[in-house]
Amino acid sequence: MKNFTFKSLMLLTVIVLSSYSVPESFMGVKRILGEWDYTVPDASYEYQKGVLFLDKVDGELTGEVRIGGQAMALENLVFEKKNLKGDIYVQGEIVKLDLNFTKKTFEGTVTYSMGALKMNGTKK
């Protein structure tokens, strides 16, 4: 009887604790924060290399892209599991980012009016 009661109590504890788990999207965002060197090999020369900055300010994910000393804010950022989506305005045109992150790298696409280009990066 004691064994059954102990197992029942353990099972109840596991169920209760699992109901308080933090969503992966909240915990996972921490690993993408920071500076990332990136390349877009098929872009125009001036846009082929830059730095992607990701931060969390007042509980919200923020970011910017720096290309040749010019900083451009990322907008509409959404991070779910390993995927980051967002927008950036480059020369008045909206460019959509769709990036998949691993521990120290990411790869994905940037899409604009002329099509989609591959983008990849590594954490600094």
PDB file of C-alpha atoms in Angstrom:
ATOM      1  CA  MET A   1       0.000   0.000   0.000  1.00  0.00           C
ATOM      2  CA  LYS A   2       2.864   2.417   0.820  1.00  0.00           C
ATOM      3  CA  ASN A   3       4.464   1.701  -2.552  1.00  0.00           C
ATOM      4  CA  PHE A   4       1.228   2.470  -4.411  1.00  0.00           C
ATOM      5  CA  THR A   5       0.744   5.711  -2.455  1.00  0.00           C
ATOM      6  CA  PHE A   6       4.343   6.787  -3.129  1.00  0.00           C
ATOM      7  CA  LYS A   7       4.019   6.121  -6.887  1.00  0.00           C
ATOM      8  CA  SER A   8       0.700   7.964  -7.010  1.00  0.00           C
ATOM      9  CA  LEU A   9       2.197  10.949  -5.217  1.00  0.00           C
ATOM     10  CA  MET A  10       5.196  11.010  -7.590  1.00  0.00           C
ATOM     11  CA  LEU A  11       2.928  10.854 -10.640  1.00  0.00           C
ATOM     12  CA  LEU A  12       0.790  13.691  -9.291  1.00  0.00           C
ATOM     13  CA  THR A  13       3.930  15.773  -8.644  1.00  0.00           C
ATOM     14  CA  VAL A  14       5.168  15.269 -12.212  1.00  0.00           C
ATOM     15  CA  ILE A  15       1.787  16.248 -13.646  1.00  0.00           C
ATOM     16  CA  VAL A  16       1.564  19.392 -11.529  1.00  0.00           C
ATOM     17  CA  LEU A  17       5.127  20.489 -12.289  1.00  0.00           C
ATOM     18  CA  SER A  18       4.728  19.919 -16.028  1.00  0.00           C
ATOM     19  CA  SER A  19       1.730  22.249 -16.056  1.00  0.00           C
ATOM     20  CA  TYR A  20       4.064  25.069 -14.972  1.00  0.00           C
ATOM     21  CA  SER A  21       6.598  24.580 -17.736  1.00  0.00           C
ATOM     22  CA  VAL A  22       7.862  27.646 -19.590  1.00  0.00           C
ATOM     23  CA  PRO A  23       7.166  27.674 -23.326  1.00  0.00           C
ATOM     24  CA  GLU A  24      10.160  26.763 -25.490  1.00  0.00           C
ATOM     25  CA  SER A  25       9.785  29.948 -27.527  1.00  0.00           C
ATOM     26  CA  PHE A  26      10.429  32.043 -24.387  1.00  0.00           C
ATOM     27  CA  MET A  27      13.397  29.995 -23.194  1.00  0.00           C
ATOM     28  CA  GLY A  28      14.839  29.505 -26.672  1.00  0.00           C
ATOM     29  CA  VAL A  29      15.001  33.202 -27.508  1.00  0.00           C
ATOM     30  CA  LYS A  30      17.916  33.647 -25.089  1.00  0.00           C
ATOM     31  CA  ARG A  31      20.211  31.564 -27.268  1.00  0.00           C
ATOM     32  CA  ILE A  32      19.762  33.796 -30.328  1.00  0.00           C
ATOM     33  CA  LEU A  33      20.455  37.056 -28.505  1.00  0.00           C
ATOM     34  CA  GLY A  34      23.706  38.801 -29.349  1.00  0.00           C
ATOM     35  CA  GLU A  35      25.729  39.625 -32.450  1.00  0.00           C
ATOM     36  CA  TRP A  36      25.763  37.508 -35.589  1.00  0.00           C
ATOM     37  CA  ASP A  37      27.998  38.001 -38.626  1.00  0.00           C
ATOM     38  CA  TYR A  38      26.012  37.230 -41.739  1.00  0.00           C
ATOM     39  CA  THR A  39      26.441  36.878 -45.482  1.00  0.00           C
ATOM     40  CA  VAL A  40      24.036  37.058 -48.399  1.00  0.00           C
ATOM     41  CA  PRO A  41      26.385  35.913 -51.202  1.00  0.00           C
ATOM     42  CA  ASP A  42      24.060  36.664 -54.125  1.00  0.00           C
ATOM     43  CA  ALA A  43      23.046  40.161 -52.972  1.00  0.00           C
ATOM     44  CA  SER A  44      24.478  43.382 -54.376  1.00  0.00           C
ATOM     45  CA  TYR A  45      28.057  43.886 -53.204  1.00  0.00           C
ATOM     46  CA  GLU A  46      27.213  46.478 -50.524  1.00  0.00           C
ATOM     47  CA  TYR A  47      24.618  44.143 -48.932  1.00  0.00           C
ATOM     48  CA  GLN A  48      26.582  40.868 -48.991  1.00  0.00           C
ATOM     49  CA  LYS A  49      28.007  41.149 -45.450  1.00  0.00           C
ATOM     50  CA  GLY A  50      26.830  42.698 -42.214  1.00  0.00           C
ATOM     51  CA  VAL A  51      26.029  42.169 -38.572  1.00  0.00           C
ATOM     52  CA  LEU A  52      22.669  41.144 -37.117  1.00  0.00           C
ATOM     53  CA  PHE A  53      22.047  42.321 -33.534  1.00  0.00           C
ATOM     54  CA  LEU A  54      19.295  40.655 -31.490  1.00  0.00           C
ATOM     55  CA  ASP A  55      18.298  41.765 -27.995  1.00  0.00           C
ATOM     56  CA  LYS A  56      15.411  41.577 -25.552  1.00  0.00           C
ATOM     57  CA  VAL A  57      14.174  44.945 -24.299  1.00  0.00           C
ATOM     58  CA  ASP A  58      11.287  45.218 -21.831  1.00  0.00           C
ATOM     59  CA  GLY A  59      10.391  41.587 -22.510  1.00  0.00           C
ATOM     60  CA  GLU A  60      10.212  42.017 -26.294  1.00  0.00           C
ATOM     61  CA  LEU A  61      12.597  40.769 -28.957  1.00  0.00           C
ATOM     62  CA  THR A  62      14.276  43.628 -30.821  1.00  0.00           C
ATOM     63  CA  GLY A  63      16.964  43.776 -33.443  1.00  0.00           C
ATOM     64  CA  GLU A  64      18.835  45.682 -36.064  1.00  0.00           C
ATOM     65  CA  VAL A  65      21.059  45.039 -39.037  1.00  0.00           C
ATOM     66  CA  ARG A  66      24.279  46.966 -39.595  1.00  0.00           C
ATOM     67  CA  ILE A  67      25.607  47.206 -43.102  1.00  0.00           C
ATOM     68  CA  GLY A  68      28.677  49.333 -43.738  1.00  0.00           C
ATOM     69  CA  GLY A  69      28.133  51.513 -40.671  1.00  0.00           C
ATOM     70  CA  GLN A  70      24.424  52.056 -41.322  1.00  0.00           C
ATOM     71  CA  ALA A  71      21.953  50.589 -38.793  1.00  0.00           C
ATOM     72  CA  MET A  72      18.448  49.514 -39.826  1.00  0.00           C
ATOM     73  CA  ALA A  73      15.827  48.370 -37.312  1.00  0.00           C
ATOM     74  CA  LEU A  74      14.160  44.970 -37.614  1.00  0.00           C
ATOM     75  CA  GLU A  75      10.389  45.044 -37.299  1.00  0.00           C
ATOM     76  CA  ASN A  76       7.610  42.521 -36.694  1.00  0.00           C
ATOM     77  CA  LEU A  77      10.007  40.021 -35.104  1.00  0.00           C
ATOM     78  CA  VAL A  78       8.518  36.630 -34.254  1.00  0.00           C
ATOM     79  CA  PHE A  79      10.582  33.778 -32.803  1.00  0.00           C
ATOM     80  CA  GLU A  80       9.112  30.270 -32.516  1.00  0.00           C
ATOM     81  CA  LYS A  81      11.231  27.262 -31.645  1.00  0.00           C
ATOM     82  CA  LYS A  82      14.275  27.768 -33.904  1.00  0.00           C
ATOM     83  CA  ASN A  83      12.733  30.100 -36.495  1.00  0.00           C
ATOM     84  CA  LEU A  84      12.969  33.899 -36.595  1.00  0.00           C
ATOM     85  CA  LYS A  85      10.835  35.960 -38.946  1.00  0.00           C
ATOM     86  CA  GLY A  86      10.921  39.701 -39.363  1.00  0.00           C
ATOM     87  CA  ASP A  87      10.981  42.656 -41.725  1.00  0.00           C
ATOM     88  CA  ILE A  88      13.516  45.322 -42.549  1.00  0.00           C
ATOM     89  CA  TYR A  89      13.225  48.313 -44.855  1.00  0.00           C
ATOM     90  CA  VAL A  90      16.132  48.700 -47.281  1.00  0.00           C
ATOM     91  CA  GLN A  91      16.050  51.714 -49.584  1.00  0.00           C
ATOM     92  CA  GLY A  92      12.310  52.066 -49.021  1.00  0.00           C
ATOM     93  CA  GLU A  93      11.555  48.431 -49.845  1.00  0.00           C
ATOM     94  CA  ILE A  94      10.402  45.807 -47.369  1.00  0.00           C
ATOM     95  CA  VAL A  95      12.690  42.789 -47.078  1.00  0.00           C
ATOM     96  CA  LYS A  96      11.380  39.722 -45.226  1.00  0.00           C
ATOM     97  CA  LEU A  97      13.733  37.534 -43.187  1.00  0.00           C
ATOM     98  CA  ASP A  98      13.060  33.866 -42.454  1.00  0.00           C
ATOM     99  CA  LEU A  99      15.960  32.374 -40.471  1.00  0.00           C
ATOM    100  CA  ASN A 100      16.503  29.020 -38.756  1.00  0.00           C
ATOM    101  CA  PHE A 101      18.958  29.003 -35.856  1.00  0.00           C
ATOM    102  CA  THR A 102      21.188  26.303 -34.420  1.00  0.00           C
ATOM    103  CA  LYS A 103      23.570  26.810 -31.495  1.00  0.00           C
ATOM    104  CA  LYS A 104      26.155  28.984 -33.250  1.00  0.00           C
ATOM    105  CA  THR A 105      24.828  29.401 -36.802  1.00  0.00           C
ATOM    106  CA  PHE A 106      21.740  30.298 -38.763  1.00  0.00           C
ATOM    107  CA  GLU A 107      20.592  29.926 -42.340  1.00  0.00           C
ATOM    108  CA  GLY A 108      17.534  31.061 -44.189  1.00  0.00           C
ATOM    109  CA  THR A 109      16.246  33.438 -46.808  1.00  0.00           C
ATOM    110  CA  VAL A 110      15.659  37.110 -47.390  1.00  0.00           C
ATOM    111  CA  THR A 111      12.802  37.856 -49.749  1.00  0.00           C
ATOM    112  CA  TYR A 112      12.193  41.101 -51.622  1.00  0.00           C
ATOM    113  CA  SER A 113      10.550  42.251 -54.862  1.00  0.00           C
ATOM    114  CA  MET A 114      13.229  40.656 -57.058  1.00  0.00           C
ATOM    115  CA  GLY A 115      13.028  37.222 -55.382  1.00  0.00           C
ATOM    116  CA  ALA A 116      14.602  35.279 -52.535  1.00  0.00           C
ATOM    117  CA  LEU A 117      18.272  35.046 -51.568  1.00  0.00           C
ATOM    118  CA  LYS A 118      20.036  32.680 -49.191  1.00  0.00           C
ATOM    119  CA  MET A 119      21.372  34.144 -45.968  1.00  0.00           C
ATOM    120  CA  ASN A 120      23.611  32.496 -43.384  1.00  0.00           C
ATOM    121  CA  GLY A 121      25.490  33.597 -40.328  1.00  0.00           C
ATOM    122  CA  THR A 122      27.591  32.705 -37.323  1.00  0.00           C
ATOM    123  CA  LYS A 123      27.498  33.980 -33.756  1.00  0.00           C
ATOM    124  CA  LYS A 124      30.320  36.327 -32.742  1.00  0.00           C
TER     125      LYS A 124
END
